[in-house]
Coordinates of C-alpha atoms in Angstrom, one line a residue:
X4 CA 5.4 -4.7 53.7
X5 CA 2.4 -5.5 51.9
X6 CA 3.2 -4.2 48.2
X7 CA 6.4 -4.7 46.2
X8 CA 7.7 -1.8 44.6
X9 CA 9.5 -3.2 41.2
X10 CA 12.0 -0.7 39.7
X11 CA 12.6 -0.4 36.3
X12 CA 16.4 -2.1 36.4
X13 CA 14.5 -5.1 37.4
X14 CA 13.6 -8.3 35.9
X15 CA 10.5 -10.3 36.0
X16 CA 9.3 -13.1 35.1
X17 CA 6.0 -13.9 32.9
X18 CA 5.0 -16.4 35.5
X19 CA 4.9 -13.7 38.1
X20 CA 3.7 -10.4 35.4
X21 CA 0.1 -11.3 36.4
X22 CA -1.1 -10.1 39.7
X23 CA -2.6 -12.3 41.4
X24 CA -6.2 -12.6 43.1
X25 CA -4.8 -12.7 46.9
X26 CA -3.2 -9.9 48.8
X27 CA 0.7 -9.6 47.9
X28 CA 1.9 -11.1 51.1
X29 CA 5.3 -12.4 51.4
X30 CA 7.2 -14.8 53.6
X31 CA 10.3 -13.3 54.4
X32 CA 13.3 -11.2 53.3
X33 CA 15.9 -12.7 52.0
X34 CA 19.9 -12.2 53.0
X35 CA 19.7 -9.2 50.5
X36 CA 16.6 -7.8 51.3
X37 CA 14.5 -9.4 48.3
X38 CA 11.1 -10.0 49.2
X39 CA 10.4 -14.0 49.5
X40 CA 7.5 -15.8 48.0
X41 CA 6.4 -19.3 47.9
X42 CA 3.8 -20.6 44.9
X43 CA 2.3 -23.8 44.3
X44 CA 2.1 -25.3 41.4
X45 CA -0.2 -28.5 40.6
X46 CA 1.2 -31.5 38.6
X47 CA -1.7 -33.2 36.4
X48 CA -1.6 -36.3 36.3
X49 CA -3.0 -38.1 33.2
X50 CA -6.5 -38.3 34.8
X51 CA -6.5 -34.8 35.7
X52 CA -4.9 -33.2 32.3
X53 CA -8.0 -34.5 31.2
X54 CA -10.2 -33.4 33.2
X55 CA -8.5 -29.7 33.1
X56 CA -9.4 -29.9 29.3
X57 CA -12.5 -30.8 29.5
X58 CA -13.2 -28.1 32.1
X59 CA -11.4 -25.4 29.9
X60 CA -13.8 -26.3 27.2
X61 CA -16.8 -25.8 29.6
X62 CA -15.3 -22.2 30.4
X63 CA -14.7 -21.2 26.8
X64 CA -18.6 -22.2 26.6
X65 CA -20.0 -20.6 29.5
X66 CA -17.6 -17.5 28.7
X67 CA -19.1 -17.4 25.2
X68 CA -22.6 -17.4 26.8
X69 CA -22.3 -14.9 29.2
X70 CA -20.8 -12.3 26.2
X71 CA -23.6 -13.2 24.5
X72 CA -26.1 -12.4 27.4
X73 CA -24.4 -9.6 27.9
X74 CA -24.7 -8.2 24.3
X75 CA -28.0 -9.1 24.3
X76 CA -28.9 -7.3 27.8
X77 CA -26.8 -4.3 26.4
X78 CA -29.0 -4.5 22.6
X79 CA -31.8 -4.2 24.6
X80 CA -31.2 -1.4 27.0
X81 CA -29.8 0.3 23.8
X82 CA -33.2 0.0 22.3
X83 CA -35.5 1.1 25.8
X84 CA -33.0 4.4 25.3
X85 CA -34.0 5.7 21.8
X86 CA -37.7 4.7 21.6
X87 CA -37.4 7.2 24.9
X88 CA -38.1 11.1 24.1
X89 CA -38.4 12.2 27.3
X90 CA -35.0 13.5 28.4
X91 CA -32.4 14.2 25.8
X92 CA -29.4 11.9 25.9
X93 CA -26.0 13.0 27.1
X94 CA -23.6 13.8 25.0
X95 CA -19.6 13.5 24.9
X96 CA -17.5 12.5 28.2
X97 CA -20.7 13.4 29.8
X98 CA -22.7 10.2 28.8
X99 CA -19.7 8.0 30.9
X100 CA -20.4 10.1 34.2
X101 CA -22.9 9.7 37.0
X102 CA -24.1 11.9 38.9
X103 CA -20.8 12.6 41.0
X104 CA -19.3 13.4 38.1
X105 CA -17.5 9.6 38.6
X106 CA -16.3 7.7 35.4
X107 CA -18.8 4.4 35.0
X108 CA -17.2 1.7 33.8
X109 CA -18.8 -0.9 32.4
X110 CA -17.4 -4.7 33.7
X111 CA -17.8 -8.0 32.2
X112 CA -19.7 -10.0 34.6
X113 CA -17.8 -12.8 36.3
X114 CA -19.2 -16.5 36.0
X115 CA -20.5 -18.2 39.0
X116 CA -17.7 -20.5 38.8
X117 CA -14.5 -18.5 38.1
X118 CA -14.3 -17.9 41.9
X119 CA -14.0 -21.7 42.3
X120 CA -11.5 -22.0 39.5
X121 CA -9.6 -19.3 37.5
X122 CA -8.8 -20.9 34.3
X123 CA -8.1 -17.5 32.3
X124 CA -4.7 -16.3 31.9
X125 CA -3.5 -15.5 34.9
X126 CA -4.0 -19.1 36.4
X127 CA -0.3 -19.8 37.2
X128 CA 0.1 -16.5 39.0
X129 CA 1.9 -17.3 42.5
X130 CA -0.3 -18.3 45.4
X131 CA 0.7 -15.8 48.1
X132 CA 1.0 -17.1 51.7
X133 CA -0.5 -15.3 55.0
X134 CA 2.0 -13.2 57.4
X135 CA 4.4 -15.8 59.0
X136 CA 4.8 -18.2 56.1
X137 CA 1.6 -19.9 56.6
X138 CA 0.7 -21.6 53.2
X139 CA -3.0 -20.6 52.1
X140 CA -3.6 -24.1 50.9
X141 CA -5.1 -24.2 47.4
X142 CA -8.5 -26.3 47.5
X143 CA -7.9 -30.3 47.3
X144 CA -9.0 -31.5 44.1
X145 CA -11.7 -34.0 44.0
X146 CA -10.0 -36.9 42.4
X147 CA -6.9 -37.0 44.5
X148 CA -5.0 -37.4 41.4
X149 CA -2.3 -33.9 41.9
X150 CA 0.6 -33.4 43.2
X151 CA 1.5 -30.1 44.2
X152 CA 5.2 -28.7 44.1
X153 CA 6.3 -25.5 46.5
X154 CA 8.7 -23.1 45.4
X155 CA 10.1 -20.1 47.6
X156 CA 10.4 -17.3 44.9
X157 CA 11.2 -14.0 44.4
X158 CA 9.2 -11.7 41.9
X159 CA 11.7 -9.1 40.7
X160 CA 15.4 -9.1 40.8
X161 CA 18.7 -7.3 39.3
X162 CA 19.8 -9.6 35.8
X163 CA 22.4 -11.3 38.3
X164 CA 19.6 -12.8 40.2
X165 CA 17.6 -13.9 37.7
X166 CA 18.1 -17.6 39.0
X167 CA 15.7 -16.8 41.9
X168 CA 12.4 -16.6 39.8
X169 CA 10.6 -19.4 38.0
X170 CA 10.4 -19.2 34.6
X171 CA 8.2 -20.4 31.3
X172 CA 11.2 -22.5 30.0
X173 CA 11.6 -24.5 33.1
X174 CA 7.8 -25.9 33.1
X175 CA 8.3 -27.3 29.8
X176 CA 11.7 -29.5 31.0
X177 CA 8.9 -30.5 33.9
X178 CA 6.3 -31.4 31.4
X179 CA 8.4 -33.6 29.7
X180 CA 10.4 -35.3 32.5
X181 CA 6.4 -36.0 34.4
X182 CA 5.7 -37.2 30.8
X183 CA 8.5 -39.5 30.3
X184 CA 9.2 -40.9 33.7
X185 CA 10.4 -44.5 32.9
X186 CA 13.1 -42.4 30.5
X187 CA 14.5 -41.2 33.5
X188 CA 13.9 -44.2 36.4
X189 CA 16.4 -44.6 38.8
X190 CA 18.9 -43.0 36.8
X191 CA 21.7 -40.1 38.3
X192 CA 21.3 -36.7 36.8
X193 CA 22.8 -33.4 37.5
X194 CA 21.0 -29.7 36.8
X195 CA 23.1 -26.7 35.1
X196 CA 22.1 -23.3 36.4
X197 CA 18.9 -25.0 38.7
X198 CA 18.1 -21.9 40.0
X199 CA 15.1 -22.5 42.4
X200 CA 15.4 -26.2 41.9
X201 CA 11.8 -27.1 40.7
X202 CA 13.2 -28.7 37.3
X203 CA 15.4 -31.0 40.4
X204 CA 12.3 -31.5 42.1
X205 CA 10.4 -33.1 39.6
X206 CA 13.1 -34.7 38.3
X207 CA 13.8 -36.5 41.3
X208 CA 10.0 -38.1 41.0
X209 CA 11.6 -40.8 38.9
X210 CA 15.5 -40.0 39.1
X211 CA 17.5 -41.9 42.5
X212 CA 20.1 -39.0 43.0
X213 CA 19.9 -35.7 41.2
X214 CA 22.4 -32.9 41.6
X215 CA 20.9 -29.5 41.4
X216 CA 23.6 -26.8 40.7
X217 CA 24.0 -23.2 40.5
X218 CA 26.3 -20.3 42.6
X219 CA 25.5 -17.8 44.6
X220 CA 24.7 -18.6 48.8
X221 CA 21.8 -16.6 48.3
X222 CA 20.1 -18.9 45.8
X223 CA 21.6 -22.0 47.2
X224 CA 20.1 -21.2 50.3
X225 CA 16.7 -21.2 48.2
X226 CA 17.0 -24.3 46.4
X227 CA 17.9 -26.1 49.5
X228 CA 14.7 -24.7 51.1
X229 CA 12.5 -25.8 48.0
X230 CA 13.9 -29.0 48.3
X231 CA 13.4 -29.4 52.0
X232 CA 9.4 -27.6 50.9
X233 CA 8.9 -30.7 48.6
X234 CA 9.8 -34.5 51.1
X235 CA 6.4 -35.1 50.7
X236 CA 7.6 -35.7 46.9
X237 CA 11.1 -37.2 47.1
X238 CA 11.0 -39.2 49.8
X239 CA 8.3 -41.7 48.5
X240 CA 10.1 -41.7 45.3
X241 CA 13.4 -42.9 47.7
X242 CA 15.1 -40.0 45.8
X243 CA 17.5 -37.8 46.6
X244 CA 18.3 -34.1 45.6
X245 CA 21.4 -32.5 46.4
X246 CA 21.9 -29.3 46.2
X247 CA 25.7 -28.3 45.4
X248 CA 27.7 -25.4 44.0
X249 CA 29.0 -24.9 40.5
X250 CA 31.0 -22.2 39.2
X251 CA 31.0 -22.3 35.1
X252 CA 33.2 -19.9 35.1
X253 CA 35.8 -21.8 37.1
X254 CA 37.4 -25.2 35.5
X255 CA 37.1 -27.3 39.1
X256 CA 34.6 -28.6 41.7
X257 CA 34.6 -27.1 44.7
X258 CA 35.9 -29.3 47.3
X259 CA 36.7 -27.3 50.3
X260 CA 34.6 -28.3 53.1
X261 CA 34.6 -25.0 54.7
X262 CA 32.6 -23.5 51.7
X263 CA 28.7 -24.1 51.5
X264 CA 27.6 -27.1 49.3
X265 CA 30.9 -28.3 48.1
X266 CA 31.7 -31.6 46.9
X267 CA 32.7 -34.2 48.4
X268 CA 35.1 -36.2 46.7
X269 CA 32.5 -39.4 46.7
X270 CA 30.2 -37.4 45.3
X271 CA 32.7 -36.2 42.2
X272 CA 33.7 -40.1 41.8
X273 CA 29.5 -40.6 41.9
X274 CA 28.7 -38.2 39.4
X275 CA 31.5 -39.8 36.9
X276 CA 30.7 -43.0 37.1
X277 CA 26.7 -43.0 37.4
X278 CA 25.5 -39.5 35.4
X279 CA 23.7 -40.7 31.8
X280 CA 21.6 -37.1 32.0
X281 CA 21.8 -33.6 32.3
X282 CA 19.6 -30.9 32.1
X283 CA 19.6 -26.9 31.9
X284 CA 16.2 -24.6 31.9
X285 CA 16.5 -21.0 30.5
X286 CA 19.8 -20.3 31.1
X287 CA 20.9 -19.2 27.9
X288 CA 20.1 -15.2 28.2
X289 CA 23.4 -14.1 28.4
X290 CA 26.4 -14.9 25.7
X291 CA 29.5 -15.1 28.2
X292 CA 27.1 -17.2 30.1
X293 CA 26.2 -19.0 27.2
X294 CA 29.6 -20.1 26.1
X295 CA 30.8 -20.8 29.7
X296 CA 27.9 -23.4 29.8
X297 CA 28.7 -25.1 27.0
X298 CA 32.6 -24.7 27.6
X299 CA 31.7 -26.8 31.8
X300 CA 29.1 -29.3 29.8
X301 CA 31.9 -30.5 27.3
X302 CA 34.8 -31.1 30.1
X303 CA 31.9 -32.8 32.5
X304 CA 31.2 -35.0 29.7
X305 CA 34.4 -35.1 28.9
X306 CA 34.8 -37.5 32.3
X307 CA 31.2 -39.2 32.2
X308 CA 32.1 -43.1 32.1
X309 CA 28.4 -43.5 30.7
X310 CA 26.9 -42.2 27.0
X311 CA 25.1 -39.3 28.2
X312 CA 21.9 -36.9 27.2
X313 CA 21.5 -33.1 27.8
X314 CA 17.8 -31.9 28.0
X315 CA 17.6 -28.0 27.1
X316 CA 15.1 -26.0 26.8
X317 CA 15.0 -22.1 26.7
X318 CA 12.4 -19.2 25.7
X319 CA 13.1 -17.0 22.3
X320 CA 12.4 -13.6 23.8
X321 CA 12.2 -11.3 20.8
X322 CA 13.8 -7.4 21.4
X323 CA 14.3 -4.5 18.9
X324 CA 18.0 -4.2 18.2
X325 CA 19.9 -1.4 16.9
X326 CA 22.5 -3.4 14.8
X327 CA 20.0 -5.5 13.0
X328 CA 17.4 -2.3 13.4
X329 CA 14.5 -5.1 13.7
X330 CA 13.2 -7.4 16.2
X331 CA 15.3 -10.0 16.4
X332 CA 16.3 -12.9 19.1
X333 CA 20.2 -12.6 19.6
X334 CA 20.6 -15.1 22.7
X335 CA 18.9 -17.9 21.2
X336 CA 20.6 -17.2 17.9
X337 CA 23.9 -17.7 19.8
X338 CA 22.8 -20.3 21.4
X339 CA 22.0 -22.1 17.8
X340 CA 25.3 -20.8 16.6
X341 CA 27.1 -22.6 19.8
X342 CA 24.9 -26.3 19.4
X343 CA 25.8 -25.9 15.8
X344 CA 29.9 -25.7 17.0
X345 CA 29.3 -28.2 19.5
X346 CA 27.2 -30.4 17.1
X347 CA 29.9 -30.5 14.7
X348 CA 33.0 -30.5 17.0
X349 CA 35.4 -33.0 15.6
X350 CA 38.0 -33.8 18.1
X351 CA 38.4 -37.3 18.1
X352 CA 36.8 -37.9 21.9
X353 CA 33.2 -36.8 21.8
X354 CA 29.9 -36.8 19.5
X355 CA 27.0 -35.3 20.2
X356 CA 24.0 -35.8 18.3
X357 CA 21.6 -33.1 18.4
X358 CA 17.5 -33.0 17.8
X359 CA 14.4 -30.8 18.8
X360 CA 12.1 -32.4 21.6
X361 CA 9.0 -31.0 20.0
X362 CA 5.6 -29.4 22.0
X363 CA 3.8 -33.0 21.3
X364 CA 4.0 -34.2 25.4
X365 CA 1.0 -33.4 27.2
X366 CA 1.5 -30.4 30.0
X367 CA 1.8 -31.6 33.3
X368 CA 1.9 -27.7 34.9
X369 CA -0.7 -25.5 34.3
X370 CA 0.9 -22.6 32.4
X371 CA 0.5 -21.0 28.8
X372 CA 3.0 -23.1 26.5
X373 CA 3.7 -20.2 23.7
X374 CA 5.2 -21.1 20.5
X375 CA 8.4 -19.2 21.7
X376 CA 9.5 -22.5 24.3
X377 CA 11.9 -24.2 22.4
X378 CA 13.1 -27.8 24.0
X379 CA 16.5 -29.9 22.6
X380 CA 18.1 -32.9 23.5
X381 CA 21.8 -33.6 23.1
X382 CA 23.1 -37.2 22.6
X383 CA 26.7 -37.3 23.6
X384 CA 29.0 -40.6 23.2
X385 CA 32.3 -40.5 24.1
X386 CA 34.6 -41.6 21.4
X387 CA 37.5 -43.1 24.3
X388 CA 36.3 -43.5 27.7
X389 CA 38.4 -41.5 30.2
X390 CA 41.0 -43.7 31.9
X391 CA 40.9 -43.2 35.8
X392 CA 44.7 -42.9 36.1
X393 CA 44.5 -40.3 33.6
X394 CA 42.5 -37.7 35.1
X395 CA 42.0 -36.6 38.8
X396 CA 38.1 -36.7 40.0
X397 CA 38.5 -33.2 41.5
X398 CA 38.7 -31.5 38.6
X399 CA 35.9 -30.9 35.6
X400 CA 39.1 -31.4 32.7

């Protein structure tokens, strides 16, 4: 199966929208019969990021040139056409045709180095592997100072599945976790909605124990592989990621042993006692969904012996709407409306403290960081520290 038909009740991603400069070859099908991926993406060091500047800046130079040659090579053949009264000049459709009667189209010649390294739009397109799942590996970069992070993927899915893709949102929580590592150093963190588990991943680059959380087998299945993809990260860092289910929806951890990444009562008792930060990436599309999150982060913190902050970040994605007969963004406009409530929730037990993290961190993955990212972080003290005799471990309330 070499190309991917997407259908039009399909999602996909603006990571993925792009296609990319190798053959669309894929690793496997998944349990429902979704084509598999797997992309790399480099982390930039500080070294690096600079050097990735300074080497965009050389592109937007050459690239200037070259339209400039090329305007120059077309001025003159312009010029070698009319001081030529030999033949008379097509006219119409007919000047774009050759002599097949084939349309010419006129390219825009490629610089000598773009086959090296594409820095134009597309550059965080997937990397596609070879048949059998062996990883085309992207060139090593001279100054050994990159990481690279896999991520098994798919590129088009129902709404449902939407978890499965990577997404703009969720490279903006990376660049500022790689940005602010001795923020997060040694602490215990748990993921909301982690999806393909690369927010985990480089999370756990400076975090001892982080729990990456979602539902669905399917998708678990995924984030366990990704994090199994990505040793060669963790295991220097002594770090551990664990991947486990959560249900927002439902108003307990899972602990039966017979279902796939339940909890283990140790684990629950862990998460209470240790857990100072949490994090969510793009997971506020839907408004059930939306309130459901914020209903499971309140009873979590709730039992959280520790002060605790929530890192959020999300992508305004602007639609025409009938009711407000403009374009407007209605999930991020609930999702303000439901910060505000939680913001200003007076109940006696918890305060949360609510600001805007800002664009100001460098990137640390190469991507195109539009003004429609939005990150927040969420302060949360708790008024009265839960009592251990006063509420069982197994249960979120």
């Amino acid at each position: 199966m070499d190309e991917v038909t997407f259908r039009s009740d399909t999602v996909l991603s603006d990571v993925h929208v792009h296609a990319p400069n190798k053959r669309h070859l894929m690793v496997r099908l998944n349990a429902v019969g979704q084509p598999v991926f797997l992309s790399q993406f480099s982390i930039l060091l500080d070294e690096s990021h600079r050097n990735l500047e300074i080497k965009e800046k050389d592109f937007k130079k050459q690239n200037t040139k070259c339209q400039q040659t090329f305007g120059e090579e077309s001025e003159e053949e312009g010029k070698q056409n009319d001081s030529s009264k030999e033949e008379e000049a097509p006219k119409g459709i007919e000047a774009l045709l050759d002599e097949d009667g084939d349309l010419e189209v006129v390219r825009k010649p490629r610089l000598p180095d773009e086959e090296d390294e594409d820095l134009s739009r597309d550059k965080v397109c997937p990397i596609i592997l070879t048949k059998g799942g062996d990883l085309v590996e992207e060139e090593e970069r001279e100054d050994g100072s990159c990481d690279v992070i896999k991520i098994e993927h798919t590129m088009a899915t129902p709404l449902e599945d939407v978890g499965k893709q990577v997404w703009r949102a969720a490279f903006l929580l990376v660049d500022y976790i790689l940005s602010e590592r001795d923020l997060f150093k040694d602490c215990t963190v748990l993921e909301l909605g982690g999806g393909t588990g690369i927010v985990s991943i480089a999370m756990a680059m400076a975090a001892r124990t982080v729990y990456c959380t979602d539902v669905g087998e399917d998708l678990l299945d995924m984030c366990e592989c990704n994090v199994a993809l990505n040793k060669h990260i963790t295991e220097p860092a002594g770090s551990e990621v664990k991947v486990r289910l959560l249900d927002w929806l439902q108003d307990e951890f899972c602990t039966d042993p017979d279902t796939p990444y339940s909890w283990s009562d140790q684990e629950i008792t862990e998460l209470h006692d240790l857990a100072t930060v949490i994090l969510a990436a793009d997971v506020f599309y839907d408004d059930d969904l939306t309130d459901a999150f914020f209903r499971t982060l309140y009873r979590i913190t709730h039992n959280l012996k520790n002060p605790c902050t929530v890192y959020l970040s999300m992508e305004k994605r602007l639609n025409f709407t009938l009711r407000h007969m403009d374009v407007a963004c209605e999930a991020y406009s609930h999702f303000r409306n439901t910060l505000y409530d939680l913001a200003n929730m007076r109940d006696g037990k918890m305060k949360y403290t609510v600001e805007p993290l800002g664009l100001s961190f460098p990137q640390r993955i190469v991507y195109e960081r539009i003004e429609q990212l939005v990150g927040t972080s969420v302060r949360e003290t708790n008024i009265h520290p839960p009592v251990d005799s006063l509420f069982n471990h197994h249960e979120l309330t």
